[in-house]
Tab-separated table of C-alpha atoms in Angstrom:
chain	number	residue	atom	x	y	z
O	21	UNK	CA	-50.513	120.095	11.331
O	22	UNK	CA	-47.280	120.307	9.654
O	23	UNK	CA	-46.182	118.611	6.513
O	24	UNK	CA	-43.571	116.471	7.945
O	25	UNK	CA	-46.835	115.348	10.524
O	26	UNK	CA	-48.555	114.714	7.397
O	27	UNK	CA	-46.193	113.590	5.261
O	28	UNK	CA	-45.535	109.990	3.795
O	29	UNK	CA	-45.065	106.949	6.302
O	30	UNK	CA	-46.611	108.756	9.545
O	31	UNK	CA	-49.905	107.095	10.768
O	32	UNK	CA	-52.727	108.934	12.534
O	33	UNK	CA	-50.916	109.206	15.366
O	34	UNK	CA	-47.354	110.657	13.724
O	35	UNK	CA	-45.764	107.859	13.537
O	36	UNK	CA	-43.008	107.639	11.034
O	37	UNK	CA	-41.179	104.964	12.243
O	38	UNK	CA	-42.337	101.836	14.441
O	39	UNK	CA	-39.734	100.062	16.595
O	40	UNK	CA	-41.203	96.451	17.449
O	41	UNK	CA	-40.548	95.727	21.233
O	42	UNK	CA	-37.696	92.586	21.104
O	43	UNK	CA	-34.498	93.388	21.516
O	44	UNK	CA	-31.033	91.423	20.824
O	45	UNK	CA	-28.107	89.950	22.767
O	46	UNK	CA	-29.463	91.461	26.260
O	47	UNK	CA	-29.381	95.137	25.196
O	48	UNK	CA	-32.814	96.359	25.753
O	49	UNK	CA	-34.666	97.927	22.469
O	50	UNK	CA	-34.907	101.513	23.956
O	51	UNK	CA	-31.309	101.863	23.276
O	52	UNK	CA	-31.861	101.363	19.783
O	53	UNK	CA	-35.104	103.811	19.742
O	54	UNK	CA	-32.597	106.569	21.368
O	55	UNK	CA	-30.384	105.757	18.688
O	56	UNK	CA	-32.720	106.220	15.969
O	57	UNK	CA	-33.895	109.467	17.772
O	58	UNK	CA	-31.018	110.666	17.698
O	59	UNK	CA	-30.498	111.139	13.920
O	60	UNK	CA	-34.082	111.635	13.001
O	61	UNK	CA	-35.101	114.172	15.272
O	62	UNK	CA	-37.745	116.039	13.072
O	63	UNK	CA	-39.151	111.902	12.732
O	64	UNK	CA	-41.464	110.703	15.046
O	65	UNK	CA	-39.703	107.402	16.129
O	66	UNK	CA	-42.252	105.243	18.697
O	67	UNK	CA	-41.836	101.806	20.402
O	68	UNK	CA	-44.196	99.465	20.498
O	69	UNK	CA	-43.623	98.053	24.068
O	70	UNK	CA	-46.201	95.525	24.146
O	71	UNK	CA	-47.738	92.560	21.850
O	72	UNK	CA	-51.142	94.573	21.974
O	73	UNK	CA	-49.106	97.800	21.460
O	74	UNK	CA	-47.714	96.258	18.291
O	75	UNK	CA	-51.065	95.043	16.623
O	76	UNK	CA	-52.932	98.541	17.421
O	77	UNK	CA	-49.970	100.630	15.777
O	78	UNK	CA	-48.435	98.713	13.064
O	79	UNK	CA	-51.980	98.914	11.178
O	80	UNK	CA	-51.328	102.433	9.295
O	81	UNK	CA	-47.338	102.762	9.049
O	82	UNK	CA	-45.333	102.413	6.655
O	83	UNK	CA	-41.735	101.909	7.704
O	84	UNK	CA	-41.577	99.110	10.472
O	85	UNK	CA	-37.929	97.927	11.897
O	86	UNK	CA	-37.233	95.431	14.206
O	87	UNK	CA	-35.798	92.023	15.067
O	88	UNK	CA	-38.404	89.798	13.512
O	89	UNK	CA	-41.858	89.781	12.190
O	90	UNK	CA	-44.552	87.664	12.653
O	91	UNK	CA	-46.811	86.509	9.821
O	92	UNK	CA	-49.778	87.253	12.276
O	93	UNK	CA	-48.766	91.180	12.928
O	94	UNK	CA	-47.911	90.946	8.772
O	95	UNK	CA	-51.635	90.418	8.456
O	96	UNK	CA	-52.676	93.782	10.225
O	97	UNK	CA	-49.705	95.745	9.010
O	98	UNK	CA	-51.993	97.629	6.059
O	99	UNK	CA	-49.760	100.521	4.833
O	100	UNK	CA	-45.982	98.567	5.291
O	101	UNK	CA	-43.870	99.724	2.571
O	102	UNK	CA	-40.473	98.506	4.395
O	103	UNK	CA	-39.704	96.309	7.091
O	104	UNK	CA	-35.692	97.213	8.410
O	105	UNK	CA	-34.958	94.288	9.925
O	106	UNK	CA	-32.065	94.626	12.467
O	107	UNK	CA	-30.502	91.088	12.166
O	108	UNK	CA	-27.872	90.739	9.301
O	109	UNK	CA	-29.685	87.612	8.328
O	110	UNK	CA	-33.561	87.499	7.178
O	111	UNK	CA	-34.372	83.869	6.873
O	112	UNK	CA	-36.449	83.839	9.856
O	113	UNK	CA	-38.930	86.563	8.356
O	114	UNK	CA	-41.815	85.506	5.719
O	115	UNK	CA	-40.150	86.593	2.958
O	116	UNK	CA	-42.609	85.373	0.733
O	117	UNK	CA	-45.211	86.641	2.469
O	118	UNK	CA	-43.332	90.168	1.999
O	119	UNK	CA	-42.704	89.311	-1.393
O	120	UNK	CA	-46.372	89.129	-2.311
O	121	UNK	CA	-47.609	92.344	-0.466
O	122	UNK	CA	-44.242	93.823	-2.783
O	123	UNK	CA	-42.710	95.374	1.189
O	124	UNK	CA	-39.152	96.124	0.840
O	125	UNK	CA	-36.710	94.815	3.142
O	126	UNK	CA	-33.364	95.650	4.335
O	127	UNK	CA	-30.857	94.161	6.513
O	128	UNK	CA	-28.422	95.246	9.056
O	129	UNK	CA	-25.237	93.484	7.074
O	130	UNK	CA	-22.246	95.222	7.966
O	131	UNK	CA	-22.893	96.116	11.778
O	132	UNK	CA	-21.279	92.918	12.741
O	133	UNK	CA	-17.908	93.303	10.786
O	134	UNK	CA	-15.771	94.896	13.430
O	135	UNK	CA	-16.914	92.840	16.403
O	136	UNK	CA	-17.109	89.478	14.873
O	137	UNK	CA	-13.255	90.356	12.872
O	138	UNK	CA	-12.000	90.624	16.548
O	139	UNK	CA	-13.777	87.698	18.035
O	140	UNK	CA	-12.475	85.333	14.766
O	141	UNK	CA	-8.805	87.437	15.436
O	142	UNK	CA	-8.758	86.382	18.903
O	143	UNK	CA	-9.860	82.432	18.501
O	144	UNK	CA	-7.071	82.247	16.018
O	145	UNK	CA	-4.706	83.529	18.481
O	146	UNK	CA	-5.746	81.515	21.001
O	147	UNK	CA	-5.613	78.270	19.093
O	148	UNK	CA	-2.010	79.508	17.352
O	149	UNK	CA	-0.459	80.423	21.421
O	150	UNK	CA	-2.422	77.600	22.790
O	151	UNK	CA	-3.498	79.950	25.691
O	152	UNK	CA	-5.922	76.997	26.277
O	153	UNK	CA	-3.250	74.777	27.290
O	154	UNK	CA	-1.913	77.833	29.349
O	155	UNK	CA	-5.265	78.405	31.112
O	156	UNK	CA	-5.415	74.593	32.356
O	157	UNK	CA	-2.094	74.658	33.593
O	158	UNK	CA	-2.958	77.833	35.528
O	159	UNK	CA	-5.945	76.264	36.822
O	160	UNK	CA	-3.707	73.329	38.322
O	161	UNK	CA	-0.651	75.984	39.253
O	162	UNK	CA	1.918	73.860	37.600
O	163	UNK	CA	4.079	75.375	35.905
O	164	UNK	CA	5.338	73.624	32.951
O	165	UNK	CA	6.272	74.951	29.397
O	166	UNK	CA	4.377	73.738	26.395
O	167	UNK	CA	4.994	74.029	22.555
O	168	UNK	CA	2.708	76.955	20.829
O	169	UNK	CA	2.271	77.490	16.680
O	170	UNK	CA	3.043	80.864	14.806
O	171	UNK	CA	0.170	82.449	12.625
O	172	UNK	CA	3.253	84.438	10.401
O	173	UNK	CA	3.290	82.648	7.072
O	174	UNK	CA	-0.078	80.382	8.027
O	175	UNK	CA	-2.738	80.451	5.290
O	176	UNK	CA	-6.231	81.388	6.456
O	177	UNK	CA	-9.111	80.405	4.440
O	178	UNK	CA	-12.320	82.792	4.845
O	179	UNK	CA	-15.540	81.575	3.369
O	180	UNK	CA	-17.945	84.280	2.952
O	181	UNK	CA	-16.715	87.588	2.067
O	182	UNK	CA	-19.030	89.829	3.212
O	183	UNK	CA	-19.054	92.071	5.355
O	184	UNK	CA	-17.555	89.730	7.987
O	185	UNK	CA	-15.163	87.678	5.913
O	186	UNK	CA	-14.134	90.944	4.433
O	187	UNK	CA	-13.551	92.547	8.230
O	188	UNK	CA	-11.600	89.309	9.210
O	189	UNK	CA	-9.557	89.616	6.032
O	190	UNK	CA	-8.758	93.091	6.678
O	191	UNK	CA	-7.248	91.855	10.371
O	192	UNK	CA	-4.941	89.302	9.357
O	193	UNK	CA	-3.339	91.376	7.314
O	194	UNK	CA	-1.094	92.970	9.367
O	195	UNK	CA	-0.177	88.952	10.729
O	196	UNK	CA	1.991	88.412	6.768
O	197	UNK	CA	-0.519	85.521	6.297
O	198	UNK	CA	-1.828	83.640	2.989
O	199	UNK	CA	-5.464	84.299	2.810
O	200	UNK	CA	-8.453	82.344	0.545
O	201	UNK	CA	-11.493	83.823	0.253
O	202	UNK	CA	-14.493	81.412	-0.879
O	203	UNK	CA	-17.557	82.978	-2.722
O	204	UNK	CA	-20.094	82.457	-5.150
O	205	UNK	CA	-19.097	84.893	-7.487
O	206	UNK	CA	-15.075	84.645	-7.473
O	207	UNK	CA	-14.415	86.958	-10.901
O	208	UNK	CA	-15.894	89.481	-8.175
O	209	UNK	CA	-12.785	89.061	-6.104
O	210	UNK	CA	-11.855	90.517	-2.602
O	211	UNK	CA	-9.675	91.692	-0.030
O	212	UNK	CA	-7.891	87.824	-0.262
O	213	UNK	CA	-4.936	87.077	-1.895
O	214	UNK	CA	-6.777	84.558	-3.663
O	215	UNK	CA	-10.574	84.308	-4.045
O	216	UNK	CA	-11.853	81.155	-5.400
O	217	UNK	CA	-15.504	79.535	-5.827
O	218	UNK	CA	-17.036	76.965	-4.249
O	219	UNK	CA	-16.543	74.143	-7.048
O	220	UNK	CA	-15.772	71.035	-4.967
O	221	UNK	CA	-12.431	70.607	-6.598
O	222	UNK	CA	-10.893	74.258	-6.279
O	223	UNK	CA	-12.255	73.986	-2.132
O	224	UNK	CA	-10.775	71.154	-1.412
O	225	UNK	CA	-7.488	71.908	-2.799
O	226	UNK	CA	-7.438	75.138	-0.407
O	227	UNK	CA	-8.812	73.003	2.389
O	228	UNK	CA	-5.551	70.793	1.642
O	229	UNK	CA	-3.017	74.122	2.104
O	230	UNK	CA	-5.004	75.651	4.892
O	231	UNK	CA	-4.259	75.995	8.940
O	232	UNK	CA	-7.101	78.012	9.802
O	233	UNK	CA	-10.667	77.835	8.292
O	234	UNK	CA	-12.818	80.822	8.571
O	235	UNK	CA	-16.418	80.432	8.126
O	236	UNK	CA	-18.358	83.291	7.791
O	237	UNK	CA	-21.280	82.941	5.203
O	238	UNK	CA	-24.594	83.032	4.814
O	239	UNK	CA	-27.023	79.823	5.057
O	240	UNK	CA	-27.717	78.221	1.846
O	241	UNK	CA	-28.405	74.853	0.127
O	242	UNK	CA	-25.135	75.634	-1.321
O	243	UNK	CA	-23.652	76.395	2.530
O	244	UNK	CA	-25.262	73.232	4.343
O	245	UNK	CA	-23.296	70.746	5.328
O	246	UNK	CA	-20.424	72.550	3.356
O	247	UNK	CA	-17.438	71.700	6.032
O	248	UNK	CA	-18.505	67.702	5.742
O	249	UNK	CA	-16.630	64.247	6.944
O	250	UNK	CA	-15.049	64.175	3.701
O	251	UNK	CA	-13.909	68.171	3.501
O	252	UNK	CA	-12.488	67.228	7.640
O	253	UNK	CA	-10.399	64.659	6.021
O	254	UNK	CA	-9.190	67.276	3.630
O	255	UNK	CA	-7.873	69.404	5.951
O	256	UNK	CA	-4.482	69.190	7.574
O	257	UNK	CA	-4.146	67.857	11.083
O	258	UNK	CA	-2.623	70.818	12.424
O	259	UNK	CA	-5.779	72.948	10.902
O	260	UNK	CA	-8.128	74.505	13.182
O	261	UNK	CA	-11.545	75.669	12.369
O	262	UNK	CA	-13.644	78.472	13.618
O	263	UNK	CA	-17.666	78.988	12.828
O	264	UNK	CA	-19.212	82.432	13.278
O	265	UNK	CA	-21.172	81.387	10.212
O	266	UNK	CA	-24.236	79.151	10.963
O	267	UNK	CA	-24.382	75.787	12.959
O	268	UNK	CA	-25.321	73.644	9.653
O	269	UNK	CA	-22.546	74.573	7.603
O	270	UNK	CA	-20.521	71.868	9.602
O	271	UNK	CA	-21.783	68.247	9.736
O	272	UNK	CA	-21.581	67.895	13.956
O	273	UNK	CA	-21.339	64.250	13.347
O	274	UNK	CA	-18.717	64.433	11.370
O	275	UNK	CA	-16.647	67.445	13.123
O	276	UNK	CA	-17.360	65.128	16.705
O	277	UNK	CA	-15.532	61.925	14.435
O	278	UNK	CA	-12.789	64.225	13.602
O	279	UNK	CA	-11.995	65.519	16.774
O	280	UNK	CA	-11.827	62.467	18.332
O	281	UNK	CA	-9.535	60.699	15.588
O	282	UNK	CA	-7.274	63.809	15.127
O	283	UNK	CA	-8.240	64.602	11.558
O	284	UNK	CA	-7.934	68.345	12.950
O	285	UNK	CA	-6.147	70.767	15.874
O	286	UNK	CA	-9.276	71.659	17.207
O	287	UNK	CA	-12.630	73.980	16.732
O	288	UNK	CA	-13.600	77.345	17.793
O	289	UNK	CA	-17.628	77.305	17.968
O	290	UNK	CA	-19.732	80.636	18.535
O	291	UNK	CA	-22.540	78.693	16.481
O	292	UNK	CA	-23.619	74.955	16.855
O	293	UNK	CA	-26.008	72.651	15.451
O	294	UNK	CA	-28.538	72.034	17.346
O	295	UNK	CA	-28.168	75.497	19.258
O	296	UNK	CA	-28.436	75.789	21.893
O	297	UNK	CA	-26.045	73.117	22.354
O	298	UNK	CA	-27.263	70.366	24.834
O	299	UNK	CA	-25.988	69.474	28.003
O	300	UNK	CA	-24.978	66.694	27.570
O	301	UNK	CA	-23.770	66.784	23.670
O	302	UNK	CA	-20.556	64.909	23.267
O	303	UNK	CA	-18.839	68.927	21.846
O	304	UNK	CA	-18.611	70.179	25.714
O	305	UNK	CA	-16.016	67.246	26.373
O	306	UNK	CA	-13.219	68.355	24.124
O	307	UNK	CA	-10.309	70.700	25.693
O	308	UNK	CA	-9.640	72.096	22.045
O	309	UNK	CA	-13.062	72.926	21.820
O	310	UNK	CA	-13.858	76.534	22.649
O	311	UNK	CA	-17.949	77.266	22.590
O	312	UNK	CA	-19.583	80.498	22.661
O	313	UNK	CA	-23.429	80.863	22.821
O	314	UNK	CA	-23.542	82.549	19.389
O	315	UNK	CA	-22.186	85.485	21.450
O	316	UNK	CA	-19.992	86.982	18.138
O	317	UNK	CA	-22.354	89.059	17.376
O	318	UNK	CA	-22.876	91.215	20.624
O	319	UNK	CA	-21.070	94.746	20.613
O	320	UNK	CA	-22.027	97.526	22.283
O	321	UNK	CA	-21.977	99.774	19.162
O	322	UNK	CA	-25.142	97.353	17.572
O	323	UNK	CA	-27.597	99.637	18.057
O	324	UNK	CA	-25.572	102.792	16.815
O	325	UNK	CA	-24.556	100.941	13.773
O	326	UNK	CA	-27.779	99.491	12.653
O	327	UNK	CA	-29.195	103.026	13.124
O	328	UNK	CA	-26.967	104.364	10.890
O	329	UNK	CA	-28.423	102.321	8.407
O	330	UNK	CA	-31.989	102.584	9.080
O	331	UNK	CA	-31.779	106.367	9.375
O	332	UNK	CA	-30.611	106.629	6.091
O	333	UNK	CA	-33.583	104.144	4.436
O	334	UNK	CA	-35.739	106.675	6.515
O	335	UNK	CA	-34.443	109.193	4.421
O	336	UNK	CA	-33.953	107.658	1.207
O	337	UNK	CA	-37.954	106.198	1.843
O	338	UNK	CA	-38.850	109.814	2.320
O	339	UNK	CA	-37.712	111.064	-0.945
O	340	UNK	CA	-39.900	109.508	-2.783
O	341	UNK	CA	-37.907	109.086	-5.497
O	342	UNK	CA	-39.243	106.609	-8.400
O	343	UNK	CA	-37.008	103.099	-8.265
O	344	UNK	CA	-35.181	104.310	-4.668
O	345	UNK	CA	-32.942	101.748	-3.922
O	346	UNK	CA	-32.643	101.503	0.045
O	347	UNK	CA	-28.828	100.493	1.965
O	348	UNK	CA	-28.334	96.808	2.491
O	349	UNK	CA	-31.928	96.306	0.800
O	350	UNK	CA	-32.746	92.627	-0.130
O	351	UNK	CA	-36.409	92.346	-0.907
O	352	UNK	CA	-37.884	92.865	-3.191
């Protein structure tokens, strides 16, 4: 047996890194095994292709990455050190749970920036052309002019700047637009022309000066419920917003009341709340509405990005170096 057989992380069978078997936005998990393969070729990189498959290896390794992970399959996973989760977010996992067996976890922030700066990019667009309007009146073949908006000189408010807010700030600027970035820690700054907090004064007044509201941050108690009936009001009438953030940062209700009123221009949606959206929820009526099934995040560069990441924790976990902090790491 060689060392690297041997060596830290690999169970009995030579496994040095388990891939859990679900997959994300249709793109089956092998592609992300062949990815990881691909720059760890003197690791043994296995799938775990079935629920029982899971259970019987997970037991003796000690760097784990996939989608999610089950409290149950937590309880048999003996020698995890770090779970690589390959979603950007990790509220779904039991972080405390994680926390308490002292696993480290990482995320896969940052794959999403490109593909999610082009899909906010092109809802902007279509809201400042009105290519909605265009796509009716193709529908009908009449062919009648109608009035469009300019994004030159617009001011675009981006809350979140991450990896996503900072991708979507880095498109607009070739579009000579104002931009706000929101954030928690605004002395931090950004790629904005102004950053400010999220005091309820300070958001309001850029609510007040903005056309297009950006929202791409995390989940928080400080998030929920952020874009509310009174922060709709706020807004100008021409302003349009656009969620690749999380459903519950916008009060539905309230979004529903201000579309029908006019408070606002209209809403681009890739995330909803509930979600999935129902049938027959009142949102599907509105022709300045555009809806997309939390589809943002799908690129066909996921997998190659988030291995990127991972294959790097691989190494960084195999140095063994004393207080090794790991790319994108978030627990503990």
């Amino acid at each position: 047996m060689t060392e690297l057989d041997a060596g830290r992380g690999s169970d009995s069978d030579g496994t040095d890194v388990l891939v859990l078997r679900r997959g994300t936005h249709g793109m089956p998990v092998e592609g992300y095994v062949d990815a990881l393969r691909d720059r760890l070729p003197d690791r043994r990189v296995r799938l775990a292709r079935t629920p029982a498959d899971e259970r019987e290896r997970i037991g003796d390794v000690a760097f784990v990455t996939g989608m999610t992970l089950s409290e149950d399959l937590l309880e048999v996973a003996d020698d995890l050190e770090v779970f690589a989760c390959a979603y950007a977010g990790t509220g779904h996992l039991p972080l405390d749970r994680l926390e308490e067996r002292d696993v480290a976890v990482t995320n896969a922030s940052g794959v999403h920036g490109p593909n999610i700066g082009e899909h906010v990019l092109g809802a902007i667009l279509r809201f400042t052309r009105r290519f909605h309007v265009g796509a009716r009146r193709q529908r009908r073949r009449e062919w009648r002019h109608y009035q469009a908006h300019e994004l030159r000189g617009s001011t675009v408010t981006v809350v979140g700047l991450g990896a996503i807010g900072r991708a979507v700030c880095d498109r607009l600027e070739p579009f000579d637009v104002e931009t706000i970035g929101v954030r928690y820690s605004p002395e931090s700054g950004g790629p904005a022309d102004e950053v400010i907090g999220f005091d309820g004064d300070a958001f309001h007044e850029a609510l007040a000066r903005t056309e297009y509201l950006v929202l791409a941050c995390p989940l928080t108690d400080a998030t929920r419920g952020l874009v509310d009936r009174e922060a709709l009001l706020t807004l100008d009438p021409d302003a349009t917003i656009v969620n690749v953030a999380r459903g519950p940062v916008v009060d539905t209700d309230a979004l529903v009341e201000a579309l029908h009123s006019g408070w606002i221009r209209g809403a681009s949606l890739d995330v909803t709340d509930p979600e999935p959206l129902p049938a027959d929820h009142p949102l599907w009526n509105f022709e300045n509405v555009q809806i997309t099934p939390h589809n943002a995040g799908h690129t066909p560069e996921y997998y190659e990005r988030l291995a990127d990441i991972v294959a790097e924790n691989v190494d960084r976990f195999d140095a063994e170096e004393s207080n090794r902090e790991l790319e994108n790491q978030v627990l503990p």
